[in-house]
Tab-separated table of C-alpha atoms in Angstrom:
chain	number	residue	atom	x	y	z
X	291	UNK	CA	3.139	7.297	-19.234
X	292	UNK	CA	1.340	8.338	-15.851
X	293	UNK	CA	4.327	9.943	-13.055
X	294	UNK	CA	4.587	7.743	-10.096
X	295	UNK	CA	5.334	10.819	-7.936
X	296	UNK	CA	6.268	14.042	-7.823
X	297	UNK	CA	8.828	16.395	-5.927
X	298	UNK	CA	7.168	19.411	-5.327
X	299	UNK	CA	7.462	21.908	-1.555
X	300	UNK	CA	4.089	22.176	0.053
X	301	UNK	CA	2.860	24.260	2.696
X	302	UNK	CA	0.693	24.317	5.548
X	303	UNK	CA	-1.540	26.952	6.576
X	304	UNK	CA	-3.267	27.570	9.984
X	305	UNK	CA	-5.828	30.087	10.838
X	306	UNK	CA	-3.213	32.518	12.170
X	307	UNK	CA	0.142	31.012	10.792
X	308	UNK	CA	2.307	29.313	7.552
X	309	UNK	CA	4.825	26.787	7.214
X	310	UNK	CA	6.700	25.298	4.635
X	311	UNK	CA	7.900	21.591	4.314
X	312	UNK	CA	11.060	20.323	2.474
X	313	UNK	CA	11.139	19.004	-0.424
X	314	UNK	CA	8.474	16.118	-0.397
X	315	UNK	CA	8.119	13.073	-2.411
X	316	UNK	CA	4.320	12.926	-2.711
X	317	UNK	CA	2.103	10.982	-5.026
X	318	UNK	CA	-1.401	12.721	-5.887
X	319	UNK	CA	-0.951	15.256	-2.402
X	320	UNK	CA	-4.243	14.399	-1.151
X	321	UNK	CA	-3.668	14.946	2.870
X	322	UNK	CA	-3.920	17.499	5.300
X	323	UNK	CA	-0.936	18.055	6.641
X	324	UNK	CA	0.768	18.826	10.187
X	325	UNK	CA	3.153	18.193	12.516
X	326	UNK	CA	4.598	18.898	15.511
X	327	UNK	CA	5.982	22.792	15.456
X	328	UNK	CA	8.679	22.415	17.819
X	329	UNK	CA	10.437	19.700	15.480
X	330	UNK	CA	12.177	20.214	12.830
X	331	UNK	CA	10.662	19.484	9.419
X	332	UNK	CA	12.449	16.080	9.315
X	333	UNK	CA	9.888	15.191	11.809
X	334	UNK	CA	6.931	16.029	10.006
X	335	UNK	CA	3.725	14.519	10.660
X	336	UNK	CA	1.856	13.822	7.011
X	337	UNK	CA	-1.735	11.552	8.307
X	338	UNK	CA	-4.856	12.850	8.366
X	339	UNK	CA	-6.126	11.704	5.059
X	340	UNK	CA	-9.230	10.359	3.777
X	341	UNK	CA	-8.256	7.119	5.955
X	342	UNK	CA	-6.183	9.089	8.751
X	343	UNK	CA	-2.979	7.978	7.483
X	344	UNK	CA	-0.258	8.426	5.006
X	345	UNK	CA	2.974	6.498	3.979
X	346	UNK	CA	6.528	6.883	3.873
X	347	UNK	CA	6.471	8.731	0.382
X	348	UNK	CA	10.318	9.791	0.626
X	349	UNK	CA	13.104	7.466	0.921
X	350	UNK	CA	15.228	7.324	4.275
X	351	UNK	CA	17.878	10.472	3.948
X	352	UNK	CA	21.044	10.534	5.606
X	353	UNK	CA	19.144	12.700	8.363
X	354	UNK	CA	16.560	9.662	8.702
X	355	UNK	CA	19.275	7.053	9.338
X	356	UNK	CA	20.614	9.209	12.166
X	357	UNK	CA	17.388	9.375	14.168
X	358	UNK	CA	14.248	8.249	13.026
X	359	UNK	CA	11.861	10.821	12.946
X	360	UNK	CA	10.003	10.319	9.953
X	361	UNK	CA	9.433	6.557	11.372
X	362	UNK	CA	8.574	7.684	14.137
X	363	UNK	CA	5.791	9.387	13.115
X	364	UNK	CA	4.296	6.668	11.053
X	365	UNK	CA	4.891	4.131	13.885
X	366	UNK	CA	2.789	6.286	16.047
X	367	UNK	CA	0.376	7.467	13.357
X	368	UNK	CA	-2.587	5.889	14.993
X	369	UNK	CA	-2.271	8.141	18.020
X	370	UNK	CA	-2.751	10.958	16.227
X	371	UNK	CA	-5.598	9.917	13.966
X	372	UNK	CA	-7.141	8.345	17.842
X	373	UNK	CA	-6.907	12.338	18.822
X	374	UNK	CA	-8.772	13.611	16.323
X	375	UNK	CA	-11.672	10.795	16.237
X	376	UNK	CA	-11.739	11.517	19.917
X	377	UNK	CA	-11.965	15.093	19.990
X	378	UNK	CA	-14.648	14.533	17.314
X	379	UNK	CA	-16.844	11.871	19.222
X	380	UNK	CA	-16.186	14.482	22.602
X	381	UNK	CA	-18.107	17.230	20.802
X	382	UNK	CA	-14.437	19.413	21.247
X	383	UNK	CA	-14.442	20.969	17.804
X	384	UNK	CA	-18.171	21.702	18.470
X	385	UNK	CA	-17.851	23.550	21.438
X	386	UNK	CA	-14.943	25.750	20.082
X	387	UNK	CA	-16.749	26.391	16.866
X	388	UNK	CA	-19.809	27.795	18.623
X	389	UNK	CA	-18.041	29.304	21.317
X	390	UNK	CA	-17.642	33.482	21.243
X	391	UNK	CA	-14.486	33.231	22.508
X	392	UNK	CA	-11.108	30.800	23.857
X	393	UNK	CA	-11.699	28.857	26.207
X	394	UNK	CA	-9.453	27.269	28.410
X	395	UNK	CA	-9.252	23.518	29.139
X	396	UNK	CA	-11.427	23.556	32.565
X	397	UNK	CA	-14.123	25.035	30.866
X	398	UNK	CA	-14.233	23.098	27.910
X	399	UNK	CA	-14.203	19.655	30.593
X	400	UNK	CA	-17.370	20.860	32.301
X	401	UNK	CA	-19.110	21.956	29.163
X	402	UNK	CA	-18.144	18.454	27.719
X	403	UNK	CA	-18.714	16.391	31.240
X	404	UNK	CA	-14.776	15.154	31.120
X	405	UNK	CA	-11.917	15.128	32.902
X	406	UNK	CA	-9.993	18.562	33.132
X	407	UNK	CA	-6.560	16.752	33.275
X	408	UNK	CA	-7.881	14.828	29.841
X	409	UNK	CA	-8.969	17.832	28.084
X	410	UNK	CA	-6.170	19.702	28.419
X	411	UNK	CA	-4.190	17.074	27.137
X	412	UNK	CA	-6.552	16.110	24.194
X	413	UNK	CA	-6.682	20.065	23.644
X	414	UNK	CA	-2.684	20.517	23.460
X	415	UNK	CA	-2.635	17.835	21.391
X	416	UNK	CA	-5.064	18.650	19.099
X	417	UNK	CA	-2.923	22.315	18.888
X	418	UNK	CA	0.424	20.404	18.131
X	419	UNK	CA	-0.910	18.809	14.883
X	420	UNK	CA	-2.381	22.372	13.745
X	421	UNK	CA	-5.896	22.032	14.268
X	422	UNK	CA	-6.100	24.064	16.873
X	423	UNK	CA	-5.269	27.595	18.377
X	424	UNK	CA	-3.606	28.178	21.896
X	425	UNK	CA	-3.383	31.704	23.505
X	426	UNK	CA	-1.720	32.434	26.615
X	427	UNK	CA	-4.031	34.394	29.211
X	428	UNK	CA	-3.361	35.341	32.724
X	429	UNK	CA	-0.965	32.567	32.664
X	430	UNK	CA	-3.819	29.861	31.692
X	431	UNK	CA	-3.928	28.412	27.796
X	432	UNK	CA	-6.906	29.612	26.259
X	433	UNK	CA	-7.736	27.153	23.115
X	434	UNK	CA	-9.847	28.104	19.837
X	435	UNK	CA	-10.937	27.061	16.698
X	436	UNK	CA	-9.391	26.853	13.152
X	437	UNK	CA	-10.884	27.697	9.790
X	438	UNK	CA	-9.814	23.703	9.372
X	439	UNK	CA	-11.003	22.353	12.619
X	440	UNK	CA	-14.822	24.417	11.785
X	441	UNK	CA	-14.537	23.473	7.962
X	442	UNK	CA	-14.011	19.650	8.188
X	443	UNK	CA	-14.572	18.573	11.738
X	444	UNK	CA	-17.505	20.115	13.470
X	445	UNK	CA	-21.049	18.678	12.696
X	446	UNK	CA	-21.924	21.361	10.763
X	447	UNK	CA	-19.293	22.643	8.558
X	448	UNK	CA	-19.035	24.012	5.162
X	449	UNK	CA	-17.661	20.676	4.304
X	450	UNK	CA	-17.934	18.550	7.085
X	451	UNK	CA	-16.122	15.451	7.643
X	452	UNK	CA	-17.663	14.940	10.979
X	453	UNK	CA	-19.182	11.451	9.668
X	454	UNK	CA	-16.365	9.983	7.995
X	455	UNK	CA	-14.600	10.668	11.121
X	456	UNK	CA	-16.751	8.948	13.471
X	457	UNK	CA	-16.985	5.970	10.940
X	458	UNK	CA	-13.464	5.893	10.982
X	459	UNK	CA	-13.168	5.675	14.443
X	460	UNK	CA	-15.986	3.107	15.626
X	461	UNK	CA	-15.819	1.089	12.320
X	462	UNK	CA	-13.099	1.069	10.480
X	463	UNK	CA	-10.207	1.160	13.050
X	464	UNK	CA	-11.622	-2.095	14.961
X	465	UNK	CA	-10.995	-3.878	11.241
X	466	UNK	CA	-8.079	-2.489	11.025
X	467	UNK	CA	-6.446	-3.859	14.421
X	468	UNK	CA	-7.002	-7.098	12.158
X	469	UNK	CA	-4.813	-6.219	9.641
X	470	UNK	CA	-2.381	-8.680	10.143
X	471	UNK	CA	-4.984	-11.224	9.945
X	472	UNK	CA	-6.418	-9.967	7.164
X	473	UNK	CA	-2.950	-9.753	5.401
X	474	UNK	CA	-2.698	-13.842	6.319
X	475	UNK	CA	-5.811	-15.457	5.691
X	476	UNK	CA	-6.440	-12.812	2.546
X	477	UNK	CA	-10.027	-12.180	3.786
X	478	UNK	CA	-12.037	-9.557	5.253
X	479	UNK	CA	-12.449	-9.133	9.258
X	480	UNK	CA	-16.046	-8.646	9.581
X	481	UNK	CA	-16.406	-11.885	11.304
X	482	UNK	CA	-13.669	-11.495	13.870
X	483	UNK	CA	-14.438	-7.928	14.102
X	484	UNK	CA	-17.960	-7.711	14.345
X	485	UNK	CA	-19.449	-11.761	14.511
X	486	UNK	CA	-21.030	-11.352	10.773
X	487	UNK	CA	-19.804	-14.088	8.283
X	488	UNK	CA	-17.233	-12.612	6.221
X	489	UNK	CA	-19.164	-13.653	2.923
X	490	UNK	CA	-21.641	-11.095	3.071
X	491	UNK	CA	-19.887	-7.777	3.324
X	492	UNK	CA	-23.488	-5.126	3.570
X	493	UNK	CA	-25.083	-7.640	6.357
X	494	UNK	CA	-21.909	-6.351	8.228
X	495	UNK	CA	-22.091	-2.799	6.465
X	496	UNK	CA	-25.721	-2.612	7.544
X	497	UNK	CA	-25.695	-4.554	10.477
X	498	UNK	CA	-27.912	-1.976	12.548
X	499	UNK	CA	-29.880	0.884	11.662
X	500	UNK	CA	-27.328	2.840	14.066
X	501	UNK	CA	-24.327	1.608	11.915
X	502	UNK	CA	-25.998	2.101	8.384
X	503	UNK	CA	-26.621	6.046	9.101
X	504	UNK	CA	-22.692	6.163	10.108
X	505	UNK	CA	-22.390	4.312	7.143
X	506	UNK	CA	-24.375	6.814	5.201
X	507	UNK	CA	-22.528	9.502	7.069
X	508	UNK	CA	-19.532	8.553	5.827
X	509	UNK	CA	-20.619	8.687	2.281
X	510	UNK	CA	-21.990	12.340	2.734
X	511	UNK	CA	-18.749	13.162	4.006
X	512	UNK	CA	-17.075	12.091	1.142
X	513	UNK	CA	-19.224	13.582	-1.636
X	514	UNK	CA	-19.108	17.094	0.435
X	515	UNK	CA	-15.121	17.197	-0.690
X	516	UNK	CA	-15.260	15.118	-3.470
X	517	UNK	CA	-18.439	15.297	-5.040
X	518	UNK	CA	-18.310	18.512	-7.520
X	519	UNK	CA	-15.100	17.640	-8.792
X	520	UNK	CA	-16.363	13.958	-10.100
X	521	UNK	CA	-19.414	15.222	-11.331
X	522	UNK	CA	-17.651	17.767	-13.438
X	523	UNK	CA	-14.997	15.696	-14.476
X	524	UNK	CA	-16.966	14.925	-17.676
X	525	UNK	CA	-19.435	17.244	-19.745
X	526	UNK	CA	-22.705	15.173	-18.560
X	527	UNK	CA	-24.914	17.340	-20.011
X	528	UNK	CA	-25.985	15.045	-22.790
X	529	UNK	CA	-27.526	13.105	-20.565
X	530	UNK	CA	-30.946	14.086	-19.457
X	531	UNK	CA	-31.837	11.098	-17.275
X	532	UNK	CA	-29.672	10.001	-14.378
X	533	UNK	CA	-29.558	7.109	-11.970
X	534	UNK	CA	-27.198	6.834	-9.070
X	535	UNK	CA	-27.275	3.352	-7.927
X	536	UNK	CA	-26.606	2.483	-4.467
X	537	UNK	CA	-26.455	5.926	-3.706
X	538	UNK	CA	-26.501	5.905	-0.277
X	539	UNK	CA	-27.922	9.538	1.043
X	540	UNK	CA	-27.939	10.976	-1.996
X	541	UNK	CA	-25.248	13.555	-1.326
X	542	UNK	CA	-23.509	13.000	-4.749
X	543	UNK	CA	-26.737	13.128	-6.412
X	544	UNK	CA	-26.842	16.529	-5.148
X	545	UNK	CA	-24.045	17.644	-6.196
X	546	UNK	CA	-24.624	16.446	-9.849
X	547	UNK	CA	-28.327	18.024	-9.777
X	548	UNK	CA	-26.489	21.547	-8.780
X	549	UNK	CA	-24.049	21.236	-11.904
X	550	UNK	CA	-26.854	19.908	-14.641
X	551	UNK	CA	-30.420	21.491	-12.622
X	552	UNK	CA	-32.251	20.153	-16.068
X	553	UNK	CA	-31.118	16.383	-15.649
X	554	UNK	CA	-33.710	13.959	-13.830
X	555	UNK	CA	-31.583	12.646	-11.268
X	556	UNK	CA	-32.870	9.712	-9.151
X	557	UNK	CA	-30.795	7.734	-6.584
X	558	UNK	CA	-31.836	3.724	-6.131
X	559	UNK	CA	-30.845	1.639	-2.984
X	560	UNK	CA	-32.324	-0.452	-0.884
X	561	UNK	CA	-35.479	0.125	1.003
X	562	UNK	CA	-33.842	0.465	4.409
X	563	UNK	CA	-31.724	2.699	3.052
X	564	UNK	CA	-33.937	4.984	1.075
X	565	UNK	CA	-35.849	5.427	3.887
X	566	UNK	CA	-33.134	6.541	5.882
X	567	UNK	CA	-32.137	8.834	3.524
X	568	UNK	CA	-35.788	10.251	3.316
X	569	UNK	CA	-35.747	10.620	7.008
X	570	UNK	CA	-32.486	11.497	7.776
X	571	UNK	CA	-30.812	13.165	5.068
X	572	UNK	CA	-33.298	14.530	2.291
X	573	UNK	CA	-32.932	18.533	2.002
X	574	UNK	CA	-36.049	21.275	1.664
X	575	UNK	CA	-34.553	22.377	-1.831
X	576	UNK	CA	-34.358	18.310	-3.089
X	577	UNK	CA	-34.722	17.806	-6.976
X	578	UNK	CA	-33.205	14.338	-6.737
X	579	UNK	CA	-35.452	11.316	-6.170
X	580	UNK	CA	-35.274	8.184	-4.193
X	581	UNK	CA	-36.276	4.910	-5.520
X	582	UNK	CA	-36.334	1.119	-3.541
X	583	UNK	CA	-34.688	-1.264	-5.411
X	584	UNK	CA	-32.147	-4.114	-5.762
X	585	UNK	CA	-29.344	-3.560	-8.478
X	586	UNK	CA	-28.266	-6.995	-8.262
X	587	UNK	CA	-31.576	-8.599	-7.827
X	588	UNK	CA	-34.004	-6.357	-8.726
X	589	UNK	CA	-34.827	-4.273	-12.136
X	590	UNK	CA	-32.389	-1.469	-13.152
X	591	UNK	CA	-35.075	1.188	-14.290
X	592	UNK	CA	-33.973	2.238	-17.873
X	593	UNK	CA	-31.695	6.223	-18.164
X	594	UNK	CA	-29.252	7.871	-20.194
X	595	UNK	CA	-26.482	7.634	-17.423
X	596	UNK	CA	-25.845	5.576	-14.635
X	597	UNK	CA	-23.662	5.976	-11.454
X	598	UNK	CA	-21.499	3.737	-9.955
X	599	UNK	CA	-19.860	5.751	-7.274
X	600	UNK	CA	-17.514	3.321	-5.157
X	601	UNK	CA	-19.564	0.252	-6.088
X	602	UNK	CA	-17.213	-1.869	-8.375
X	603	UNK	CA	-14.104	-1.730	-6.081
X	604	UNK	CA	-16.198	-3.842	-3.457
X	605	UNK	CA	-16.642	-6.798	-5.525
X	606	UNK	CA	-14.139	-9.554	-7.399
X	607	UNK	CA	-14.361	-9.148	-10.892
X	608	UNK	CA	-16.813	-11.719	-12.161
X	609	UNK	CA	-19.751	-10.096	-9.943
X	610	UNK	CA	-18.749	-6.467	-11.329
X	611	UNK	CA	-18.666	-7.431	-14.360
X	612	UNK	CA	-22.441	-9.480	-14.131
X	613	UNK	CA	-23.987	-5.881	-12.806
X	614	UNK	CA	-22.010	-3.848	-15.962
X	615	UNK	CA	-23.965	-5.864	-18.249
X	616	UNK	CA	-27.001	-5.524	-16.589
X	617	UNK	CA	-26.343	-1.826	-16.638
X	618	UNK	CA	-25.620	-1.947	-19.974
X	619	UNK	CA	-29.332	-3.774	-20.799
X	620	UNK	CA	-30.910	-1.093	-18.950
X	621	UNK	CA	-29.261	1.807	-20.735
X	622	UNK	CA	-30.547	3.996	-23.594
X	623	UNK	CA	-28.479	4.231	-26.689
X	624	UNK	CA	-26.127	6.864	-26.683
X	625	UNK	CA	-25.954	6.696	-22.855
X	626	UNK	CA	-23.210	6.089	-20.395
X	627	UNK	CA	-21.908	4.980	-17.137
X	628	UNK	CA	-19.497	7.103	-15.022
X	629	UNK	CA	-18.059	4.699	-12.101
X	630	UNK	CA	-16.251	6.832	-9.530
X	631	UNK	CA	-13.106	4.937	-7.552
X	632	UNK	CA	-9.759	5.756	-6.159
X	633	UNK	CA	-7.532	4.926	-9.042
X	634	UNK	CA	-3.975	3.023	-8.644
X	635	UNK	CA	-1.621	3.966	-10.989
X	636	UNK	CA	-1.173	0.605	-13.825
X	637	UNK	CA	2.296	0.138	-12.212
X	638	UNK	CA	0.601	0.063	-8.952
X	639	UNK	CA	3.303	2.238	-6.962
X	640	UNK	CA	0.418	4.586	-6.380
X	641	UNK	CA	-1.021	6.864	-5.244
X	642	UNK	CA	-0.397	6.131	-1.601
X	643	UNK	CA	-4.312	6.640	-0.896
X	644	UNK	CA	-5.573	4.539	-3.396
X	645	UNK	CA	-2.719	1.972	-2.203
X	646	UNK	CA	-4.676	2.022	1.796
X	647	UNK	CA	-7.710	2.386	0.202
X	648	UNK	CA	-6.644	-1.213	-1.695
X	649	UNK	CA	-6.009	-2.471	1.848
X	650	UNK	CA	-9.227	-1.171	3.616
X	651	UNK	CA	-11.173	-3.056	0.848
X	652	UNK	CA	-9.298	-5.972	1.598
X	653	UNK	CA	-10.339	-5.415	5.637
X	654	UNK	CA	-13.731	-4.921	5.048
X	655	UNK	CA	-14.619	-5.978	1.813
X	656	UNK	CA	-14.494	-8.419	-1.186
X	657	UNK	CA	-12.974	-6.121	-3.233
X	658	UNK	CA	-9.556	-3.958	-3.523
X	659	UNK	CA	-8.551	-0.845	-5.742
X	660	UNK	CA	-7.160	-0.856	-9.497
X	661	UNK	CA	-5.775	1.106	-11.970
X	662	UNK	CA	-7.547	2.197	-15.316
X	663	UNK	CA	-7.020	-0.230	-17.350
X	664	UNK	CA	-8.953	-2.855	-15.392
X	665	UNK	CA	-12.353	0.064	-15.886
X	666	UNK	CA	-11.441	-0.292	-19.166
X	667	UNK	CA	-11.476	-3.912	-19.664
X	668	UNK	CA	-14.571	-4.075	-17.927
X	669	UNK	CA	-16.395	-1.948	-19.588
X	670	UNK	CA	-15.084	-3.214	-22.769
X	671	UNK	CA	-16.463	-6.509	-21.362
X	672	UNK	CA	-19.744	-5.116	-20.824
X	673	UNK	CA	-20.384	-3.728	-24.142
X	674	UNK	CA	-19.679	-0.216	-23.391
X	675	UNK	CA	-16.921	2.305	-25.813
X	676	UNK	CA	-15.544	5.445	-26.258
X	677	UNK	CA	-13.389	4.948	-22.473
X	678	UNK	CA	-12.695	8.357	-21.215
X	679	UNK	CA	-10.677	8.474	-17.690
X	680	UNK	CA	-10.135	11.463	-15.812
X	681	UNK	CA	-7.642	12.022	-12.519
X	682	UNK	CA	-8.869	14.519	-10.447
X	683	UNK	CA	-5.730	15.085	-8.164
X	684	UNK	CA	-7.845	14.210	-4.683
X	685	UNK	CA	-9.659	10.823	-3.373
X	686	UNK	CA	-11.576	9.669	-6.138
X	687	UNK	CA	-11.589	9.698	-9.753
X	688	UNK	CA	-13.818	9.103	-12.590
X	689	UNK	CA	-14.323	6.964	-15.899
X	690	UNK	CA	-16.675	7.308	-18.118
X	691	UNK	CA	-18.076	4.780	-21.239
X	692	UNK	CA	-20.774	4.877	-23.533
X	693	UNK	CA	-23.054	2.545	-25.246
């Protein structure tokens, strides 16, 4: 039986500093975490996930009932998620990243072209969640980097989550302020949102060339923290042909061609988007290749494995199932397909990322989230055996089945 939770004490490190929550009721920890250091650890501040939020994983304590601060947090989650998309869209955790030294708030404003009054409000913001570092000078607050804040959140980083931020931001949180719509009718928001019929969920996706590279951004955010750990979540050696379809930049093509360098590994998408990837994203040491084509209308060129890398979880059912089985036409004997989603646990109750995630499908998409045994039915459906499911503690998970 899978846990629903887990207790467990987690802590928090900054660049030049530790803390340590409480005991925490967590399902699959898969957040960074920070709060507000001059509160107590009641007040806590658990958000900035793969969606910028978390959820009340710990029932309301004695402590809770007396003052809210827990609920508190949540209620003004948004803020703090707003901060960081901000500070991201302002160029602030650029700045600080290439900058030699602290700088204080007026010089970051006139390097940035913003207020002064705004920037050192963004700045002390920014350093009361944790993400950033404030020195005191000559009597002026002198503000640097983190090894978070240059890791995840500056254009450039190690593992940058510059793109999913700014997709975040300009995309996803306009849906979102139709939640409660969304929640009533029990249909996406593209069409109040952005004024594309609600029906045809990658017209809105890809309703620009501007929003399909954020699009494609976001994607090559995720693969740069998820990536190796779904492409190793299986021995995929056996297979010496790959396909990725629909995928996207080609970022998790990547990362399997640096785990299996033997493998043929070609990503197919659409033609707009293969050429954006070509232009936008292709790397001088490629191996992978890009090929224009259609899954659902088009020819699935034949492989030992395919890739289906959040693809299922935006459709209903019947229309997953229709592209299985034409996966499972294409693919060699002895082959495989390894879909890659956020798992719910089969109760449901969990984890509290997959749970948003469900929601965010429901905002944007046709689709929603689901536990295993739904990829297993499936692929049963399809024609393909030998089920294998792996958890790999963070966003997204894997299955794998075989023909």
């Amino acid at each position: 039986m899978e846990p629903n939770s887990k207790f467990c004490q987690t802590s928090v490190r900054g660049a030049a500093r530790s803390h340590v929550f409480g005991p925490l009721l967590i399902s699959h920890s898969r957040y960074f975490l920070f709060w507000d250091h001059s509160k107590p650890p009641s007040a806590c501040l658990a958000l900035f996930g793969p969606v910028g939020l978390t959820a009340m994983a710990e029932r309301l304590s004695g402590s809770e009932l007396d003052y809210p601060y827990r609920l508190l947090e949540y209620l003004n989650g948004f803020r703090v998620s707003k901060v960081i998309f901000s500070a991201c869209e302002l160029g602030v955790f650029d700045l600080l990243a290439q900058s030699q030294k602290p700088l204080s708030a007026e010089t970051v404003a006139q390097e940035l072209d913003i207020s002064a009054d705004g920037a050192e409000r963004l700045l002390d913001a920014l350093v009361g969640v944790g993400i950033l570092e404030v020195e005191a000078a000559e009597d002026k607050a002198l503000y640097s980097a983190t090894d978070v804040s240059n890791t995840y959140l500056t254009k450039t980083g190690g593992k940058s989550l510059h793109g999913m931020t700014v997709y975040l931001s300009q995309t996803v949180y306009p849906l979102w302020g139709n939640l409660t719509e969304t929640v009533r009718e029990g249909k996406n928001q593209n069409e109040k949102t952005f004024g594309i019929p609600s029906e045809d969920i990658f017209k809105a996706i890809y309703r620009s060339d501007e929003e399909m590279l954020k699009f494609m951004g976001l994607m090559n955010s995720a693969w740069a923290i998820d990536g190796h750990d779904v492409v190793t979540a299986f021995d995929l050696s056996p297979f010496k042909t790959v396909v990725d379809l629909g995928g996207c930049g080609g970022a998790l093509a990547r990362e399997l061609a640096r785990e299996y360098p033997s493998a043929d590994i070609s990503v197919l998408d659409v033609p707009r988007v293969v050429q954006a990837a070509k232009q936008h994203f292709s790397q001088p040491d490629d191996t992978i290749r890009f090929v224009e084509g259609d899954f659902f209308s088009g020819e699935i060129p034949a492989s030992d494995l395919y890739i289906l890398a959040r693809i299922i979880h935006d459709w209903k059912e019947e229309k997953a199932l229709q592209l299985l089985q034409k996966v499972h036409r294409s693919c060699r004997p002895g082959g495989g397909v390894l879909i890659v989603e956020a798992l719910l646990f089969e109760n449901k109750r969990g984890p509290i990322t997959a749970q948003i995630f469900s929601l965010n499908m429901m905002v944007q998409t046709q689709g929603r989230e689901h536990p295993p045994s739904h990829y297993r039915h499936l692929l049963s459906a399809a024609g393909f055996h030998n089920v294998q499911v792996h958890r790999t503690g963070k966003s997204y998970d894997a299955i794998l089945g075989t023909k």
